[in-house]
Coordinates of C-alpha atoms and ligand atoms in Angstrom, one line a residue:
X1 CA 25.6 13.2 -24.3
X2 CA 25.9 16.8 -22.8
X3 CA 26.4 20.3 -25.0
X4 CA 27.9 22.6 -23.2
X5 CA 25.6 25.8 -23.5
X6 CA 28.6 28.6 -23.8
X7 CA 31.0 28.7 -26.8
X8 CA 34.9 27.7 -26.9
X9 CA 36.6 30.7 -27.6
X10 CA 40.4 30.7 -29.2
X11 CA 43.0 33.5 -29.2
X12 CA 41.3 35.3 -32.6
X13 CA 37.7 35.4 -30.8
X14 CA 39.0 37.9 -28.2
X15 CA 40.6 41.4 -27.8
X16 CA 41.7 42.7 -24.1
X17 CA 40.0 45.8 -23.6
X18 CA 42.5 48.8 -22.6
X19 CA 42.6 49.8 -18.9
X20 CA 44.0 53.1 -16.9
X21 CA 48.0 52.4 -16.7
X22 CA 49.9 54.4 -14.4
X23 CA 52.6 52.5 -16.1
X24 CA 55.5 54.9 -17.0
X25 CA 57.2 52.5 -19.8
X26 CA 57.4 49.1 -21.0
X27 CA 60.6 48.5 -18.8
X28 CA 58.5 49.1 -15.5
X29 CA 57.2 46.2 -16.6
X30 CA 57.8 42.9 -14.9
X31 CA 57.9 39.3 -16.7
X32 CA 58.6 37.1 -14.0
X33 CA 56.4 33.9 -13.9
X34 CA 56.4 30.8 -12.0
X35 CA 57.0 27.9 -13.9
X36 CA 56.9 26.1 -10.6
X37 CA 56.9 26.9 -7.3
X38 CA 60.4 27.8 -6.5
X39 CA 61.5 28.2 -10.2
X40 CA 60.3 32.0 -11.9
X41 CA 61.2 32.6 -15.0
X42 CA 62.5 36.2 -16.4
X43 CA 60.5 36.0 -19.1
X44 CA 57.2 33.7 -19.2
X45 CA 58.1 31.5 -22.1
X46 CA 59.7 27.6 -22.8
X47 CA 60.1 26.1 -25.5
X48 CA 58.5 22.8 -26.7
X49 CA 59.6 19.1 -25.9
X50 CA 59.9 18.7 -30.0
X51 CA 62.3 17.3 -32.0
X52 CA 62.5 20.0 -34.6
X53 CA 62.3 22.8 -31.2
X54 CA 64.3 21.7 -28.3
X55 CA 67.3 20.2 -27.8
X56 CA 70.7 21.4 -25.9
X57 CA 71.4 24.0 -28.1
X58 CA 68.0 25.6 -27.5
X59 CA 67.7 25.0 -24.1
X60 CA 70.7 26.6 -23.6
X61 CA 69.5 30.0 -25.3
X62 CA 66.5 30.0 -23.7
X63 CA 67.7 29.7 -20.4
X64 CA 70.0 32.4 -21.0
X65 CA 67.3 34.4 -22.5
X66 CA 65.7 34.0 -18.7
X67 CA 62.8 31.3 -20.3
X68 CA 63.5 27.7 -20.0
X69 CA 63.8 24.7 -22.6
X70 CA 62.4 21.7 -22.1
X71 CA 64.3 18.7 -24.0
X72 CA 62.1 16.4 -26.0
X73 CA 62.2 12.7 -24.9
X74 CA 62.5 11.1 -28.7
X75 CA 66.2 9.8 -28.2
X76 CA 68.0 6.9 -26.3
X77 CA 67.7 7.8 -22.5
X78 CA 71.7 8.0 -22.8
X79 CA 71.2 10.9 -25.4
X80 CA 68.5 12.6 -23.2
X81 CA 71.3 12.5 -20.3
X82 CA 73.8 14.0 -22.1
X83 CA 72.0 17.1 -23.7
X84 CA 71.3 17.7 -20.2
X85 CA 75.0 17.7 -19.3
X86 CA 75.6 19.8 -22.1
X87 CA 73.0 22.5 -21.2
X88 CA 74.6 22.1 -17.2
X89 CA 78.1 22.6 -18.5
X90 CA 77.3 25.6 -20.8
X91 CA 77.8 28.0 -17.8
X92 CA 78.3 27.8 -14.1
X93 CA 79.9 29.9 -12.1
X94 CA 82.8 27.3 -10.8
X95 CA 83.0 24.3 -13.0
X96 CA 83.4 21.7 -10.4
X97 CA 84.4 18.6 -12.0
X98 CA 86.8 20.6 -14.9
X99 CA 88.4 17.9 -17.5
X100 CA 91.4 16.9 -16.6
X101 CA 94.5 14.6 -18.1
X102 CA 97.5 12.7 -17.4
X103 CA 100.9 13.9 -17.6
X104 CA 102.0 11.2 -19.5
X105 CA 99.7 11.4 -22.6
X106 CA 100.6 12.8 -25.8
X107 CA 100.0 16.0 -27.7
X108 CA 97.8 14.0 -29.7
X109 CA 95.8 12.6 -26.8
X110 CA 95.4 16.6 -25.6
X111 CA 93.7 17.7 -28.7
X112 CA 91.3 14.5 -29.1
X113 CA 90.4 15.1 -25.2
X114 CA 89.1 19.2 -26.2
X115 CA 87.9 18.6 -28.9
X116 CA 84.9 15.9 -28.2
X117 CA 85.1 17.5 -24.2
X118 CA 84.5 20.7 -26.4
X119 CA 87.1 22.9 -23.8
X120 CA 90.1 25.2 -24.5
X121 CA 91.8 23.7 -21.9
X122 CA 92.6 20.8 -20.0
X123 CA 93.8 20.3 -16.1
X124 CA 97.2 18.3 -16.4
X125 CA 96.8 15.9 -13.2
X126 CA 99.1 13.1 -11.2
X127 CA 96.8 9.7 -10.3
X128 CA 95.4 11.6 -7.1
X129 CA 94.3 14.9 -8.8
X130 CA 97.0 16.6 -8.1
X131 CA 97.8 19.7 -10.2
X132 CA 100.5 19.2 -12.4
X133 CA 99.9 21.8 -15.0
X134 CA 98.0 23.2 -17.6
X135 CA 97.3 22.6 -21.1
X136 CA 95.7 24.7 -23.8
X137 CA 94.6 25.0 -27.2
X138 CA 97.3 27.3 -28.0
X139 CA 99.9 25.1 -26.5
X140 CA 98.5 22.1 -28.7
X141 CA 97.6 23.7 -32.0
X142 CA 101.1 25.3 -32.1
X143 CA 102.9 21.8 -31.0
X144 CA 104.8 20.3 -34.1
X145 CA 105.2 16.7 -33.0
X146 CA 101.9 15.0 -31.7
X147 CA 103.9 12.2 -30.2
X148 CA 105.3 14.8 -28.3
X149 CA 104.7 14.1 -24.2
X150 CA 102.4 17.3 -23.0
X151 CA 105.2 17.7 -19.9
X152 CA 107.1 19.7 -22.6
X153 CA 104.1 21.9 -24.0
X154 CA 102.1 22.6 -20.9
X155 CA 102.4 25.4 -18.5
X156 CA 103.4 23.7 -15.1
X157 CA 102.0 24.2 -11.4
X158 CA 104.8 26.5 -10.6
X159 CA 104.1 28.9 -12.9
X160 CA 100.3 28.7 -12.6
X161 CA 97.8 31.4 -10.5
X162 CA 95.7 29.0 -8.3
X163 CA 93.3 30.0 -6.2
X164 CA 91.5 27.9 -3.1
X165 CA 88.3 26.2 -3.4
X166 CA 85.8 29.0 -2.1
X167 CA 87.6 32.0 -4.2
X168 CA 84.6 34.2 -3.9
X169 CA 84.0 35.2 -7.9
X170 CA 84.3 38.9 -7.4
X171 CA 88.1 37.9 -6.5
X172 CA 88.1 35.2 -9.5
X173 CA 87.5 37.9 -11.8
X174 CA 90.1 40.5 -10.5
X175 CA 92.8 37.6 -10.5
X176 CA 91.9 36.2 -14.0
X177 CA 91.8 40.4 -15.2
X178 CA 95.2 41.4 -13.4
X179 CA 96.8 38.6 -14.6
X180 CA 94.8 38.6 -18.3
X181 CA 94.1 34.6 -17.6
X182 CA 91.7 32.6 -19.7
X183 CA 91.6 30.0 -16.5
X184 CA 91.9 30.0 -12.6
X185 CA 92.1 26.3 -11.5
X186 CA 91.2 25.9 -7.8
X187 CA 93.0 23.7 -5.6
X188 CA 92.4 22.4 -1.7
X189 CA 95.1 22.3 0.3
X190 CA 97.0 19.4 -0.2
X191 CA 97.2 21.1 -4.0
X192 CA 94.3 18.7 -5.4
X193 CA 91.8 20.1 -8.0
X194 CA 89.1 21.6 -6.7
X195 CA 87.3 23.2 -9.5
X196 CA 88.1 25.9 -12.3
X197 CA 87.0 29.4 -12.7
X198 CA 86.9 30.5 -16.5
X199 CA 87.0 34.0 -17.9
X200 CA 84.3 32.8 -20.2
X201 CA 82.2 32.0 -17.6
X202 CA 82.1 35.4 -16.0
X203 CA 81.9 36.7 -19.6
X204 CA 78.9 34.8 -20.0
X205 CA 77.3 35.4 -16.5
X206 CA 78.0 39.9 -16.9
X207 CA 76.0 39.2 -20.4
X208 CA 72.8 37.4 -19.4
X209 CA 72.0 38.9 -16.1
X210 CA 68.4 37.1 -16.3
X211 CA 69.4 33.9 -17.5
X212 CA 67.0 31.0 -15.3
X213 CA 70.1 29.2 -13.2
X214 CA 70.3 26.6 -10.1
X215 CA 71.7 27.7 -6.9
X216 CA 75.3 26.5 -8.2
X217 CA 74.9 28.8 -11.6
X218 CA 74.6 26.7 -14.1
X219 CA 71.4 26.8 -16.3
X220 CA 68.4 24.9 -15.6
X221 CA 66.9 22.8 -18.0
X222 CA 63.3 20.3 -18.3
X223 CA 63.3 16.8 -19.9
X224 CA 60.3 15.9 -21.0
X225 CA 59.5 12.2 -20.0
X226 CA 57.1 9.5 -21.6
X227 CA 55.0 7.6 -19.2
X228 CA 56.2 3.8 -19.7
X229 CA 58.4 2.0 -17.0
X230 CA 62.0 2.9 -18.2
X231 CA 60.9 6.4 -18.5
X232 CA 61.8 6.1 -14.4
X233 CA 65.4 5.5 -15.9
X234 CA 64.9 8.1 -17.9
X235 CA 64.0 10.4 -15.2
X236 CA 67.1 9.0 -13.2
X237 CA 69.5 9.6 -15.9
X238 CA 68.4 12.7 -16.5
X239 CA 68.2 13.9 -12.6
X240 CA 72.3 12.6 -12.5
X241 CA 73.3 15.0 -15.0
X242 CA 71.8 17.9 -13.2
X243 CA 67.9 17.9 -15.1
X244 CA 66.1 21.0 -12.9
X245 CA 62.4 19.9 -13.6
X246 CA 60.5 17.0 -14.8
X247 CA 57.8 17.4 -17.6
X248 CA 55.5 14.3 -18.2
X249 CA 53.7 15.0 -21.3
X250 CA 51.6 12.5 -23.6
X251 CA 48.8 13.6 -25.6
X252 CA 46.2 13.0 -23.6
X253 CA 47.3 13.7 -19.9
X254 CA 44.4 13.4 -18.1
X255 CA 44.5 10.0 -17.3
X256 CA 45.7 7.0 -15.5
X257 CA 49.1 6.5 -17.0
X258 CA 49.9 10.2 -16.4
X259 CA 48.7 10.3 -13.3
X260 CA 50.7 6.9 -12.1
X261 CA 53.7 8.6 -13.2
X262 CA 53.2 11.7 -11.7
X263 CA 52.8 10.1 -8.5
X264 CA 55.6 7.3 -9.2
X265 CA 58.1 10.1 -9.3
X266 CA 57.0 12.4 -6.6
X267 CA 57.5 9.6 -4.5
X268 CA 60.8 8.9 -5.7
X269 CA 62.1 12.5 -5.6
X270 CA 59.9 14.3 -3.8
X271 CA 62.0 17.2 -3.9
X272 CA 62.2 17.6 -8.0
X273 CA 59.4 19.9 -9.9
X274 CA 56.8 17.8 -12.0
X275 CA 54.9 19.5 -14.6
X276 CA 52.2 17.4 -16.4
X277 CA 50.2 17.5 -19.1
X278 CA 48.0 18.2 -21.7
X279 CA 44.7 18.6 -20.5
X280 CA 42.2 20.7 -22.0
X281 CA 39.8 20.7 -19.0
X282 CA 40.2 21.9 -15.4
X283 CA 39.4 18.5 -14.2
X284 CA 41.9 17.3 -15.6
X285 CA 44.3 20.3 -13.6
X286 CA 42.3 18.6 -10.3
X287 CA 43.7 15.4 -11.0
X288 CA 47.1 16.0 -11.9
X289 CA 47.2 18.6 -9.2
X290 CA 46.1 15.7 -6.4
X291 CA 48.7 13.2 -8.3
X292 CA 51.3 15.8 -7.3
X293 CA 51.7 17.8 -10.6
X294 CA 53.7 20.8 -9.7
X295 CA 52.2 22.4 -12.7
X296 CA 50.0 21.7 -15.6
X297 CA 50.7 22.2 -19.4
X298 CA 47.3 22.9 -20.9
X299 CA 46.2 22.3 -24.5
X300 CA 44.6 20.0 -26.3
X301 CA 44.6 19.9 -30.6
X302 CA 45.7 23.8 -30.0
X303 CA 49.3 23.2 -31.8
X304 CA 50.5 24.7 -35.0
X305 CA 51.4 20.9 -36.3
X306 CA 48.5 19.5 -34.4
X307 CA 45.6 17.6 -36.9
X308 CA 44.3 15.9 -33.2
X309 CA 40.8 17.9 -33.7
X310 CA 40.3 16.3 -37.2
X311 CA 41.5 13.2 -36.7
X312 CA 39.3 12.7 -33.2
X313 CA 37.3 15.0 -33.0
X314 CA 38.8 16.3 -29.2
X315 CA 40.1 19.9 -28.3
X316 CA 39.2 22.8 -26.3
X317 CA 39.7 26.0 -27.9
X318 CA 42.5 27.3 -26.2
X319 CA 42.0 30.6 -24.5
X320 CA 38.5 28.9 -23.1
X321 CA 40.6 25.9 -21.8
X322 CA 43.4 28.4 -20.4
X323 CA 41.1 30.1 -18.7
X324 CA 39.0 27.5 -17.3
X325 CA 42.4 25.5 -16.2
X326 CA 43.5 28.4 -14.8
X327 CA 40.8 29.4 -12.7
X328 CA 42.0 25.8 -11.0
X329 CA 45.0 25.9 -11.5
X330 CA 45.1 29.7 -8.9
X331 CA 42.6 27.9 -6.3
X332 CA 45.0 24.8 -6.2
X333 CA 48.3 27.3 -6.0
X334 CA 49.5 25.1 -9.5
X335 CA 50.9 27.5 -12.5
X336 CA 49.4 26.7 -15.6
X337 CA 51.2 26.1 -19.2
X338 CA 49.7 27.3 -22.2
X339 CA 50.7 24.8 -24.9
X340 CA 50.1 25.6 -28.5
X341 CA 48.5 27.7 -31.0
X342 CA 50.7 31.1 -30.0
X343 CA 51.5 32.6 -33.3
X344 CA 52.1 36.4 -32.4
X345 CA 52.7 38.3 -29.3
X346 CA 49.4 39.6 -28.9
X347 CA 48.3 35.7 -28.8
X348 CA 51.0 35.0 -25.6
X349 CA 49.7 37.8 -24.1
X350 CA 45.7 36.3 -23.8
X351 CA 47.0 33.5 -22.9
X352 CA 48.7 35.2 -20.2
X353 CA 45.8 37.4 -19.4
X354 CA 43.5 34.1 -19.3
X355 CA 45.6 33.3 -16.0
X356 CA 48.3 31.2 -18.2
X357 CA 51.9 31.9 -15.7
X358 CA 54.2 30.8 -18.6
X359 CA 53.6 29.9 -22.4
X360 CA 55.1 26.7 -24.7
X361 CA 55.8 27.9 -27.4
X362 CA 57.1 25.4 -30.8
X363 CA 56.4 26.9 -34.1
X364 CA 57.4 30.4 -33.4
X365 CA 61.0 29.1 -32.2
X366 CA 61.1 26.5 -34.9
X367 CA 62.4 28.4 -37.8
X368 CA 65.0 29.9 -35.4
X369 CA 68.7 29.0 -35.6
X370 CA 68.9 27.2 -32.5
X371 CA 66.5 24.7 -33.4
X372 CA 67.9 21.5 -34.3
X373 CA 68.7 20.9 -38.2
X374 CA 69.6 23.1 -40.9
X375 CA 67.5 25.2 -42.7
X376 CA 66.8 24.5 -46.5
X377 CA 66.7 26.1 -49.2
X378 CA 63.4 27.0 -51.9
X379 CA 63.1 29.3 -53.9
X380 CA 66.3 31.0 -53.0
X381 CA 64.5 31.1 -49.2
X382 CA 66.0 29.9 -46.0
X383 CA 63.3 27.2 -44.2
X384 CA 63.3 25.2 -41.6
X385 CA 61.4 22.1 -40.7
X386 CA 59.2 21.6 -37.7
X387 CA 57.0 18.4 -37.2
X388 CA 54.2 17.2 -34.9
X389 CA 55.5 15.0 -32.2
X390 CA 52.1 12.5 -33.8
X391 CA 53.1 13.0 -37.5
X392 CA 53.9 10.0 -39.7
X393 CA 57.2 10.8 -39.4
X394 CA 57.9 11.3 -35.8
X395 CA 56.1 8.1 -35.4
X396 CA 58.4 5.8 -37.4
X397 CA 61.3 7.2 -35.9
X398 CA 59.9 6.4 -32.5
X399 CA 59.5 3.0 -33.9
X400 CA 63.0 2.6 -35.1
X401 CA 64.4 4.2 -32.0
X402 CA 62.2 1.5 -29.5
X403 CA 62.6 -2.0 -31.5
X404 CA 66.0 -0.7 -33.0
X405 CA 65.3 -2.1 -36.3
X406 CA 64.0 -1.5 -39.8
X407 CA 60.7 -0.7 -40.5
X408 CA 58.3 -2.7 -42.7
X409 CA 56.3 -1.1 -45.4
X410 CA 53.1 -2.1 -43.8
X411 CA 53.9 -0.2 -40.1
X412 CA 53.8 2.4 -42.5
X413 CA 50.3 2.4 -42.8
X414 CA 49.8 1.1 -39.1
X415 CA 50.1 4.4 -38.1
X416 CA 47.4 7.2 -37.8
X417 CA 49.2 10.6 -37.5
X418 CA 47.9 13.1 -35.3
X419 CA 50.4 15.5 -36.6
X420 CA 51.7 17.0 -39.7
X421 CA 55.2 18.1 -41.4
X422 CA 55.5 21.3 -42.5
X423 CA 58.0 24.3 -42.9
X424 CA 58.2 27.5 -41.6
X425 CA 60.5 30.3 -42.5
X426 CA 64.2 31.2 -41.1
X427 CA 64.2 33.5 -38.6
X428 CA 67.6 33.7 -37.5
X429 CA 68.7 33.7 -33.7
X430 CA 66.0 33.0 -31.0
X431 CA 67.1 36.1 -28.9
X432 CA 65.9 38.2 -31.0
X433 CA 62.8 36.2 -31.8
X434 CA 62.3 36.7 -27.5
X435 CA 63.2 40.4 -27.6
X436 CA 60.2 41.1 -29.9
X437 CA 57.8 38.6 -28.4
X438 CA 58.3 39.5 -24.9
X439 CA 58.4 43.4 -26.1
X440 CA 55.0 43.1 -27.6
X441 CA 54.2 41.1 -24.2
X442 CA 55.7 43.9 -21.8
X443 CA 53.1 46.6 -24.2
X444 CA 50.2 44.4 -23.6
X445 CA 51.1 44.7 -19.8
X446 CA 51.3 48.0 -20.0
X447 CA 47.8 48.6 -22.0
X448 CA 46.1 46.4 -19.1
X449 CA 47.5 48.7 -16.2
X450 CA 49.8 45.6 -14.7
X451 CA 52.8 45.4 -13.6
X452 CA 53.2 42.0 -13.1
X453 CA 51.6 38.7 -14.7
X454 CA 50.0 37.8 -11.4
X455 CA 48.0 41.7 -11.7
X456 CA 47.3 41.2 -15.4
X457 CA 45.4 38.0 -14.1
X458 CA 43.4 40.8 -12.3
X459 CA 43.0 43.4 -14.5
X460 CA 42.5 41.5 -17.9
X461 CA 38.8 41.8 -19.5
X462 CA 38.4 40.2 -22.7
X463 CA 35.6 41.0 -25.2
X464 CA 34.2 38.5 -27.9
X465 CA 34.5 39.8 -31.6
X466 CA 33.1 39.4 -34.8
X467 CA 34.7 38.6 -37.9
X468 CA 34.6 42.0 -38.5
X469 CA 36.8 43.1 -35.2
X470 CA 39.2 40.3 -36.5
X471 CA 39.3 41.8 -40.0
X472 CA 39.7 45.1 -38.3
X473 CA 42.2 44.1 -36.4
X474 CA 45.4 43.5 -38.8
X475 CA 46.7 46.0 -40.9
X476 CA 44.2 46.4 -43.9
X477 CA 42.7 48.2 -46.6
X478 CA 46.6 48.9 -47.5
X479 CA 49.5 47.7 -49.5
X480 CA 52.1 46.4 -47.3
X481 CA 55.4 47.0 -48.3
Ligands
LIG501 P1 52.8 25.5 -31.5 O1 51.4 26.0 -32.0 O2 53.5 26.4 -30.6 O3 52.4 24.2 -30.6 O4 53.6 25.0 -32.6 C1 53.3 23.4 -30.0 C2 52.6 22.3 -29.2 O5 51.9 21.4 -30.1 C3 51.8 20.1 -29.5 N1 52.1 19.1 -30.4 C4 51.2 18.2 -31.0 N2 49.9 18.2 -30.9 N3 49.9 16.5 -32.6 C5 49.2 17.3 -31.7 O6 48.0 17.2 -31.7 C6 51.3 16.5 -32.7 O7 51.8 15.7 -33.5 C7 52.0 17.4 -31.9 N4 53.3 17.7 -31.7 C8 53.3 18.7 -30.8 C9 52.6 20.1 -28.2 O8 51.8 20.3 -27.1 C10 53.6 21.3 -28.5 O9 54.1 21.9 -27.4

């Protein structure tokens, strides 16, 4: 038995002490982060692998937002694969497989195809992708007979703008504004489909200028992986539909299954970003690190739904195991994580300033209204549910979802959670949630004299408090309106 002779210190322990800042506003400031080495991030924040936090919807947001989402592995690997599609479709800048259908289908078979493709429009195509035509919403929805053949509806190839398969975009968007088009299919030059160019699309790329894309513009998105053997199909399924990044996360990372996997996929697909986690230690970074961890998502009992410190007694206060991991984490050239515990900007920035490159965050995005399920109603307020990925209930459903059958009263009480239920308050749309985190981060920059993460890593000095710097530190002594 060892005690370690200095004290674990978590984000309320600490304040940052104010340095000289030649820093003439916030907006000098400069976000960027690696989450991996060859993916930086506008703004240093993802959101959890949770089932109340991250699915497509979120990680679409986020990337757009210029963080990244990672999408939680509690589904069917199937399921996993296609919220990945969906977060790949949600912008690019040429959609390179568009939907396409037959001419001889129906009216009817038009409107089925958008609505579950989820697209205005469809590419009307002969049995060797030819273009034929083009059929849209308006075309359908105004159609009278749904038995109607879509030859008679849909605007055909002779009166369509085309373009050829390398239209630069700058030309995309002056054809599709000259013309006030909604779509620009692109064909090669035996008149085959070669892609589509939306006005949407450009729409969506002029309005998030930061958003976290791959080289063909489509947003990147994590999935986070479990580390049993058909979590390698998982991975693979995933990696088909365009995943940017692996995450392997189980609760205690530091240790031989994590480790296997890492390695087990690195040796697979050498070329695709692991991040692995949590540790709480910086031997645990080491080890990851030599498995081939690209980066390392550090905490451990930290989280907002997390009981693991009272059921088992394990944890590392967080800003001590930040900084500790960190301090490996640099010497090994391996961005750290901070996982858990963040509950207001001034808490993402120590984490930051403990040499943290990005932060996960899951509480403070759950009550958002991106975050999967509907908010709820008490007391005439809006709520929303977030749950630890340990709790009772997350646990069942794992259950259910492996043996795909009912579950008996007594696996019930099988189970010991390591995570709670709870509810946290509506708090509408996560961009704004973002704009005031990462405004309170870009101030804390600016108080420590850096213009970038990688010098507030330099400048940072923390000092230990009391209880009475923490009283002093919210408002106080006051009524608050
Ligand atoms: P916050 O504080 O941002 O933390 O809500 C999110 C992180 O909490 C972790 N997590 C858990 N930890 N039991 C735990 O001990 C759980 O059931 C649980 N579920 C999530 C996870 O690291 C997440 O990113």
């Amino acid at each position: 038995m060892k005690i370690r002779p200095t004290v674990g210190l978590s984000f309320d322990d600490v304040l940052l002490v104010p340095k000289f800042s030649a820093i003439r506003s916030r907006s000098a400031v400069n976000t960027s982060a690696d989450l991996v080495k060859g993916i930086r991030l506008h703004i240093p924040i993802l959101s959890a692998n949770m089932d109340t936090i991250t699915e497509a919807r979120m990680a679409i947001t986020m990337a757009q937002q210029g963080g990244i989402g990672i999408l939680h592995r509690f589904m069917s690997i199937a399921d996993q694969a296609e919220q990945v599609e969906r977060v790949k479709r949600a912008e690019s800048m040429v959609v390179e497989k568009p939907i396409t259908i037959r001419l001889q289908s129906t009216v009817a078979e038009a409107r089925q195809k958008m609505a579950e493709s989820d697209v205005g429009g469809l590419l009307v195509v002969d049995g060797e992708n030819h273009l034929l035509g083009l059929i849209t919403n308006r075309d359908v929805l105004l159609a009278q007979d749904a038995d109607e053949p879509i030859l008679t509806v849909m605007t055909p190839k002779e009166r369509l703008i085309t373009a050829g398969p390398d239209e630069p975009l700058d030309s995309a968007r002056h054809t599709l504004y000259k013309h006030r088009l909604e779509k620009l299919p692109l064909v090669d030059g035996e008149g085959r489909v070669a892609g589509l160019i939306t006005a949407q699309d450009i729409i969506k790329i002029q309005q998030h200028p930061n958003a976290t894309k791959d080289s063909r513009g489509r947003l990147r998105v994590g999935v986070a992986l479990g580390v049993r053997s058909d979590d390698i199909q998982r991975a693979e399924a995933c990696l088909n539909a365009g995943a940017d990044v692996f995450l392997v996360d189980i609760a205690h990372g530091h240790s031989n299954h994590t480790i296997r996997m890492v390695e087990r996929l690195k040796k697979r697909w050498p070329q695709v970003p692991v991040i692995a986690g949590n540790v709480a230690a910086p031997d645990g970074v080491r080890d990851l690190a030599a498995a081939g961890a690209d980066a390392v998502k550090v905490g451990v009992g930290a989280g907002s739904i997390c009981i693991t410190r009272v059921v088992t007694g394990f944890g590392v206060p967080q800003l001590t195991a930040v900084a500790e991991c960190a301090e490996v984490g640099h010497q090994l050239g391996v961005p750290i994580i901070a996982d858990g515990g963040a509950r207001t900007s001034g808490d993402l920035t120590k984490a930051l300033a403990a040499g943290a490159s990005t932060v996960m965050l899951g509480s403070l995005l759950a009550g958002t209204e991106e975050a999967p399920g509907a908010p709820v109603v008490r007391d005439g307020r809006q709520y929303k549910v977030v749950r630890g990925m340990a709790s009772l209930t997350a646990n069942v459903e794992r259950r259910r979802l492996d043996a795909d059958a009912v579950i008996r009263e007594e696996d019930w009480n099988e189970i010991v959670p390591e995570g709670v239920e709870a509810f946290v308050p509506y708090r509408g749309e996560v961009a704004d949630v973002l704009h005031q985190l990462v405004g309170g981060i870009r101030s804390g920059m600016s108080y420590a004299g850096a213009e970038t993460i990688e010098q507030l890593w330099k400048n940072a000095e923390f000092i230990q408090i009391t209880a009475g710097g923490l009283r002093e530190s919210g408002s106080h002594d006051v009524n608050r309106l």
